[in-house]
Protein backbone atom coordinates (compact mmCIF):
# COMPACT_ATOMS: atom_id res chain seq x y z
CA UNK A 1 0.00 0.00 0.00
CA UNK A 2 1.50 3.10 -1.06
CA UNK A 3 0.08 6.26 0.83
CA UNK A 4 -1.07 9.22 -1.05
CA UNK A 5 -1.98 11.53 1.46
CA UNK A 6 0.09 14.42 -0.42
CA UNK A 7 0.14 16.00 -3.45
CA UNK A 8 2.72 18.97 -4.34
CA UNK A 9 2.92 20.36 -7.15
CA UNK A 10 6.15 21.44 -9.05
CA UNK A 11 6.09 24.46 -11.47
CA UNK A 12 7.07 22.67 -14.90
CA UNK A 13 9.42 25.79 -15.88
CA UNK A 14 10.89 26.50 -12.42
CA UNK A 15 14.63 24.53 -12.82
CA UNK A 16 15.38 25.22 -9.02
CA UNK A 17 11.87 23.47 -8.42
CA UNK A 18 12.64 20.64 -10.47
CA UNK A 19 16.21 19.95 -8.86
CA UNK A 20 14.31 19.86 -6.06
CA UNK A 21 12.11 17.43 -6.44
CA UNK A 22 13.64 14.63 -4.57
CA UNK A 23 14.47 16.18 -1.44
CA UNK A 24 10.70 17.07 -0.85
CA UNK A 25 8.65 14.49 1.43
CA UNK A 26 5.62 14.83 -0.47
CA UNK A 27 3.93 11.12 -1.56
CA UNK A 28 3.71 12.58 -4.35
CA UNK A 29 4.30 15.00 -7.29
CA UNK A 30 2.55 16.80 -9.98
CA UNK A 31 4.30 18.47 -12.45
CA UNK A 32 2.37 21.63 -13.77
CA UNK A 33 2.58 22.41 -16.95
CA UNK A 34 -0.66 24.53 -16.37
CA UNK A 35 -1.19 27.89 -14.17
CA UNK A 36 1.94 27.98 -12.95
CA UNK A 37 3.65 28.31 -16.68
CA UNK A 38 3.80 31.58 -18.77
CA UNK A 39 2.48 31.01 -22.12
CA UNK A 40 5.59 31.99 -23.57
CA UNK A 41 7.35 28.64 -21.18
CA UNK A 42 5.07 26.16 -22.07
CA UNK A 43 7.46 24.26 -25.13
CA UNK A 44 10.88 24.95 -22.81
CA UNK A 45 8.90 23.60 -18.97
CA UNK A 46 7.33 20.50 -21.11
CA UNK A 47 10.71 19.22 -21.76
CA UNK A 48 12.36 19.83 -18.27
CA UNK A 49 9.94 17.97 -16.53
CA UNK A 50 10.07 14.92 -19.25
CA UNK A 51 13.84 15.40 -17.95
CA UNK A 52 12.55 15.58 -14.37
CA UNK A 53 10.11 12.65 -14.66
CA UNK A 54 12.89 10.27 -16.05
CA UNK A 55 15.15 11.50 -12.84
CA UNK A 56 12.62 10.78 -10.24
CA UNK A 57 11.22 7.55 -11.49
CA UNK A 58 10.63 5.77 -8.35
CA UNK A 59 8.34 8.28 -7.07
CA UNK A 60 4.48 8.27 -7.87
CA UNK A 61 4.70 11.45 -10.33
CA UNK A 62 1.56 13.27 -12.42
CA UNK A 63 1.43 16.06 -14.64
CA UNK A 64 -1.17 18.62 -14.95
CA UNK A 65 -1.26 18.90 -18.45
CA UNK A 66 -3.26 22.34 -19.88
CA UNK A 67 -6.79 21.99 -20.28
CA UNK A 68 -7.96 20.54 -23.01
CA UNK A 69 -9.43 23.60 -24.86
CA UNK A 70 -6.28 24.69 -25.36
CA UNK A 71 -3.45 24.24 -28.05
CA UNK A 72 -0.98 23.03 -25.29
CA UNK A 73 -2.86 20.22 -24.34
CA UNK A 74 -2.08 17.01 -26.95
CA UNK A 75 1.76 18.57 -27.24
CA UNK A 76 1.78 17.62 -23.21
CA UNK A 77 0.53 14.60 -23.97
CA UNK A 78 2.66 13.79 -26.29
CA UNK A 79 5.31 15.30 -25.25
CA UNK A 80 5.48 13.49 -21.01
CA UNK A 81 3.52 10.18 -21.63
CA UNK A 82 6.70 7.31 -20.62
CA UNK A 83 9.05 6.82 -18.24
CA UNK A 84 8.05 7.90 -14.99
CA UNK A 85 5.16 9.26 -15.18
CA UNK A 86 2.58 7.46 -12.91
CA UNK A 87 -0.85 9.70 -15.18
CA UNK A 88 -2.13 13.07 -16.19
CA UNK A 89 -3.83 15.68 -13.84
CA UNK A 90 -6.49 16.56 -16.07
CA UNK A 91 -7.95 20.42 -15.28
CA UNK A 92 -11.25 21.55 -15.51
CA UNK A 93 -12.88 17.98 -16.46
CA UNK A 94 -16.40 18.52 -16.95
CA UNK A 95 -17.69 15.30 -18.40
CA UNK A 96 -17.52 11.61 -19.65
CA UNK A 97 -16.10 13.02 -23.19
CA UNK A 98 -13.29 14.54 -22.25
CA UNK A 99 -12.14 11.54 -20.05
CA UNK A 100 -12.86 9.22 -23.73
CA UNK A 101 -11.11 11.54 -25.50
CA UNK A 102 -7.94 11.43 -23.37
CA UNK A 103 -8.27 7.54 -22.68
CA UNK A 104 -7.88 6.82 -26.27
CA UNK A 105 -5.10 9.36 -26.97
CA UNK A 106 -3.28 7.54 -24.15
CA UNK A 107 -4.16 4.36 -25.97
CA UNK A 108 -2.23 5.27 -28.93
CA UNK A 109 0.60 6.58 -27.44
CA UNK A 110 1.17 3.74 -25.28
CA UNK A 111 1.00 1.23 -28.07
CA UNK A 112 3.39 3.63 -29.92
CA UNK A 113 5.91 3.59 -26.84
CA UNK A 114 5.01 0.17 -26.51
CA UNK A 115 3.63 0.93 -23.06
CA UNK A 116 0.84 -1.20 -21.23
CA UNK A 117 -2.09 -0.47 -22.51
CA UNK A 118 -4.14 1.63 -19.19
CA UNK A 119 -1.14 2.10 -17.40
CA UNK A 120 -1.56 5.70 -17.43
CA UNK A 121 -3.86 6.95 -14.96
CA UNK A 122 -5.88 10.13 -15.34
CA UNK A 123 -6.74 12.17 -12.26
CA UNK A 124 -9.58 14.49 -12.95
CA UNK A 125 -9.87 17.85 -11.36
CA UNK A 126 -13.05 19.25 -10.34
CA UNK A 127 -13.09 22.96 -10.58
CA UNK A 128 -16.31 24.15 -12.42
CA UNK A 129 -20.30 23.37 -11.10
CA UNK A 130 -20.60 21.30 -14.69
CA UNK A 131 -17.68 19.12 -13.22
CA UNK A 132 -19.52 18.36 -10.13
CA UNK A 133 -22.50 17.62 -11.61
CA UNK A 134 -21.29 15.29 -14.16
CA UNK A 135 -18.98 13.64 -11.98
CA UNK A 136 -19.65 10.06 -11.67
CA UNK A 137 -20.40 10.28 -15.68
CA UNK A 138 -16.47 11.41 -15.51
CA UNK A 139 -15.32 8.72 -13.15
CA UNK A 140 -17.07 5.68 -14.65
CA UNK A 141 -15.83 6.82 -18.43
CA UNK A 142 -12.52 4.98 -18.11
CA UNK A 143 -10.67 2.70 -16.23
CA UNK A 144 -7.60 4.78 -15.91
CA UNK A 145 -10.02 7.14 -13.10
CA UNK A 146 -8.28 5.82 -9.99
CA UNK A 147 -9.13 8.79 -8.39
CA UNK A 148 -10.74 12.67 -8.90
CA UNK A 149 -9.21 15.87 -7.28
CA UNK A 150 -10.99 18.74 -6.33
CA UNK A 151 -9.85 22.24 -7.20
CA UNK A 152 -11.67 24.74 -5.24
CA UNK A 153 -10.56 28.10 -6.16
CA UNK A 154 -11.74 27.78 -10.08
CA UNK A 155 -14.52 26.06 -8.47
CA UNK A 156 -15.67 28.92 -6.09
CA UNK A 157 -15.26 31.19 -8.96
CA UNK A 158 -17.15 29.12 -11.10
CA UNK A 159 -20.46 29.63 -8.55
CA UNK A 160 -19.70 32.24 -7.51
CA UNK A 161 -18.90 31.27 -3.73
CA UNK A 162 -16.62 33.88 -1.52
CA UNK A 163 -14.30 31.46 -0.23
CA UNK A 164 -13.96 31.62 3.42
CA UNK A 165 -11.59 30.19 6.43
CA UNK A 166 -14.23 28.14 7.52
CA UNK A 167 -15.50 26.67 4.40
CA UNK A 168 -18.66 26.07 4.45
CA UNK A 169 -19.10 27.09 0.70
CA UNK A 170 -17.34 24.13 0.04
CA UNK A 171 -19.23 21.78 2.04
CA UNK A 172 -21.46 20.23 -0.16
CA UNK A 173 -18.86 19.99 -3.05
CA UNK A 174 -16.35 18.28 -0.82
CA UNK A 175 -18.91 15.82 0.04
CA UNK A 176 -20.24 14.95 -2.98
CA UNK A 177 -17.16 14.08 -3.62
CA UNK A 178 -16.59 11.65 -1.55
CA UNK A 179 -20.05 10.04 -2.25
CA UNK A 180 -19.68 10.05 -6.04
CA UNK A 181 -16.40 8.28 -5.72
CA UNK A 182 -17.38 5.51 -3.44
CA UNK A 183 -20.50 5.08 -5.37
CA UNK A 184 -18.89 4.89 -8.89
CA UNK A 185 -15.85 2.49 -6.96
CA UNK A 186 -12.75 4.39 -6.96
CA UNK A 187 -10.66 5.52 -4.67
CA UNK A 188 -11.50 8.83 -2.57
CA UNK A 189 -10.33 11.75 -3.52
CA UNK A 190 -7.86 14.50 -3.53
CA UNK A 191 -8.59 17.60 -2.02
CA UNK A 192 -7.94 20.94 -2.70
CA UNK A 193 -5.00 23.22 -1.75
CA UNK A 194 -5.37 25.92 0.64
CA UNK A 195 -3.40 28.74 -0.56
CA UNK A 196 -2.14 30.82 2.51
CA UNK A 197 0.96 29.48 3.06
CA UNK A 198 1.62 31.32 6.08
CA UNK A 199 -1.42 29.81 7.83
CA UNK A 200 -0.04 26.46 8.91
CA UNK A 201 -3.23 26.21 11.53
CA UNK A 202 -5.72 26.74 8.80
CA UNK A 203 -4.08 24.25 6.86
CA UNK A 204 -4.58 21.54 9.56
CA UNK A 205 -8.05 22.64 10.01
CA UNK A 206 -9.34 22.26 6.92
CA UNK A 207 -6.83 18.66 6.19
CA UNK A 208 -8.37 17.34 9.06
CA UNK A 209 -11.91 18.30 8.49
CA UNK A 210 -11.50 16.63 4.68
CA UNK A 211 -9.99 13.41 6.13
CA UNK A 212 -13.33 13.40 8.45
CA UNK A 213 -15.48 13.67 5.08
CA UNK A 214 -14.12 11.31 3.71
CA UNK A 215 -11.03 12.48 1.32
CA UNK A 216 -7.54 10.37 1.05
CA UNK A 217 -4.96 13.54 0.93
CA UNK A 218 -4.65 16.86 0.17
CA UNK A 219 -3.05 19.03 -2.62
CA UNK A 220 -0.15 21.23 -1.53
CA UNK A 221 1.88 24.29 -3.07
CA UNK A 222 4.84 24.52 -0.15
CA UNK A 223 7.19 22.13 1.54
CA UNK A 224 6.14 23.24 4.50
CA UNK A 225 2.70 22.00 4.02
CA UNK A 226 3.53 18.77 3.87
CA UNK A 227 3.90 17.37 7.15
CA UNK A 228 0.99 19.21 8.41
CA UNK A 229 -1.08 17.05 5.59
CA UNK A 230 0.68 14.04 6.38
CA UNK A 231 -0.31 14.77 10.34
CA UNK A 232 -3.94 14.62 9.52
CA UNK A 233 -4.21 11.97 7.01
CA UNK A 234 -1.91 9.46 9.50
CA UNK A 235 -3.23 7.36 12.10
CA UNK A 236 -2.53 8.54 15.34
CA UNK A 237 -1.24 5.92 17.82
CA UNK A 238 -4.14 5.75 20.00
CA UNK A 239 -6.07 4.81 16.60
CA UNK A 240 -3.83 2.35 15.92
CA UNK A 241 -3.52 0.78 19.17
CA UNK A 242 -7.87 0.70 19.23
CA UNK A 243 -7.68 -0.82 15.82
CA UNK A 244 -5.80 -3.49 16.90
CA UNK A 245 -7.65 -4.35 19.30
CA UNK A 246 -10.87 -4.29 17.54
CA UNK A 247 -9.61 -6.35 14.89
CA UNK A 248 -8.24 -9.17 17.05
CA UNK A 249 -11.63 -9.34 19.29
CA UNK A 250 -13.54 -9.55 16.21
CA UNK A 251 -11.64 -12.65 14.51
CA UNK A 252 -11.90 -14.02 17.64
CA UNK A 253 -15.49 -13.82 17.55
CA UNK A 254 -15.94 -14.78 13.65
CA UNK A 255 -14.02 -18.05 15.14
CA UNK A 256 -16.71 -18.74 17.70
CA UNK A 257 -19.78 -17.50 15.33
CA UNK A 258 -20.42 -14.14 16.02
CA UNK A 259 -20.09 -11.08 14.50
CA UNK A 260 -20.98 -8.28 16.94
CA UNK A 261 -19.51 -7.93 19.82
CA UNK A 262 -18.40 -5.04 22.09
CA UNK A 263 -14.85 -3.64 22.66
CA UNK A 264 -14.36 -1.41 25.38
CA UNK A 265 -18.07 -0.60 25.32
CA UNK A 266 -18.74 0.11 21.70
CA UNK A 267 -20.35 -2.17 19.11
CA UNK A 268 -17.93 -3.35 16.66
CA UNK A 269 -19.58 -5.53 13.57
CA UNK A 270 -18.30 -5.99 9.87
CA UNK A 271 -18.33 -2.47 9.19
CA UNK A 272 -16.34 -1.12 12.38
CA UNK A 273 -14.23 -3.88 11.39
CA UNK A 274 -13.15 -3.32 8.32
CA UNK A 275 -12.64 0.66 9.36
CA UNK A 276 -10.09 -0.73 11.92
CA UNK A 277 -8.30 -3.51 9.32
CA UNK A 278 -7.97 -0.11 6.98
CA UNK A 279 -6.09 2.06 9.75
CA UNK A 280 -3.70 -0.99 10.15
CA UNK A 281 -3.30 -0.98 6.35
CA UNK A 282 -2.33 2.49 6.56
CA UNK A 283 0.14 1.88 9.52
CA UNK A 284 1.86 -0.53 7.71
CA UNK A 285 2.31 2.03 5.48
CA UNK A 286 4.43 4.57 7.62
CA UNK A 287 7.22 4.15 9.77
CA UNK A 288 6.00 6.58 12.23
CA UNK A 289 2.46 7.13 13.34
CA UNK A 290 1.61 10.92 14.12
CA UNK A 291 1.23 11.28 18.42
């Protein structure tokens, strides 16, 4: 199991960025070849992260290509799809026909690279009220949806929500999210960056409240905002220590026919369960739960 609780991204056309790729702790990368590349960067940051994506390839790495409206978008394509790269970031998805569109561009430049055939995931990103809407169209289109992403500034725009601290804008978004996903059987997703960098407290606020909804990691755009995500999407020791012992109790009692039971004055039954053989999962994962 490999953990994906964060997600920085990389400017495609920053070289100091790039060189510093594997020193950062993030799980892991996204190359952008999107926002945070001047139009007159795009050709010169496409190749430097090809570069990039061939020096890093032990690391789960994505690149946000350019949306696909534009004239950048089947050049990035073309131009990252191989060694290294673990999918595409797709922005502003907004339904099942662009996700066809990209699957079978990926198909052909796969067979061309003699690549498997799917082994390029696409990560959709949310950002637009059409996104949300269509979403599980978007996430049962192809097989190579592992996951979506949710980018909330475009999507606040989109709305037009005033984004706030608290977030309550975001609310039902996030959570539709998470409902679409598990419905349409894909992992949860992503969520979306919070962009004061300064606000370390905010950050944990609003990681923690989207691992309580129901999301797997977080976004980031700063080093520093990695181990606060990591904090909040890790098991904490006293969760791992209950999860053991709700897991062992309840083999025991699937041994001797039962399945519900109580540990430590709770009801634990298939479901609470399987929450508890998931946190174990994800402690096997890390070498260090959070305190």
């Amino acid at each position: 199991m490999r953990l994906a609780r964060s997600w920085m991204f990389v400017p495609g056309s920053s070289r100091r960025r790039l060189d510093k790729v594997r020193e950062l702790a993030a799980d892991v990368i996204i190359y952008d070849l999107e926002d945070a590349v001047p139009l007159q960067e795009k050709v010169g940051a496409r190749d430097m992260v090809r570069l990039a994506l061939r020096e890093n390839d032990s690391r789960l790495q994505y690149v946000r290509v350019n949306d696909p409206s534009t004239p950048f978008y089947l050049d990035d394509l073309n131009g990252t799809i191989g060694r290294g790269l673990t999918g595409i970031v797709l922005p502003k998805a907004a339904n099942r026909q662009q996700i066809l569109a990209a699957d079978s561009h990926l198909t052909q430049l796969e067979h061309h690279l003699n690549l498997p055939c799917g082994s390029t995931e696409i990560v959709p990103l949310i950002e637009t009220a059409a996104g949300l809407y269509h979403a599980y169209d978007i996430t049962s289109a192809s097989p190579r949806v592992k996951r979506l992403a949710f980018g909330s500034v475009d999507f606040a725009l989109d709305i037009g929500a005033r984004l706030t601290r608290e977030g309550t804008e975001l609310l039902f978004a996030r959570s539709q999210l998470v409902v679409i996903s598990r419905a349409a059987g894909i992992e949860p997703p992503i969520d979306a960056v919070f962009a004061d960098v300064k606000d370390a407290e905010g950050l944990a606020h609003e990681a923690c409240l989207a691992r309580q909804l129901g999301f797997q990691g977080k976004l980031v755009i700063h080093p520093d905002q990695i181990p606060i995500v990591h904090d909040a999407f890790s098991p904490t020791a006293e969760e791992i220590a209950e999860a053991k012992a709700v897991a062992a109790a309840f083999d025991e009692a699937l041994a001797s026919g039962s399945a519900a039971i109580q540990v430590n004055g709770k009801l634990v039954d298939y479901p609470v369960a399987e929450r508890a053989k998931r946190i174990l999962r994800e402690a096997k994962a890390l070498q260090h739960p959070r305190t």
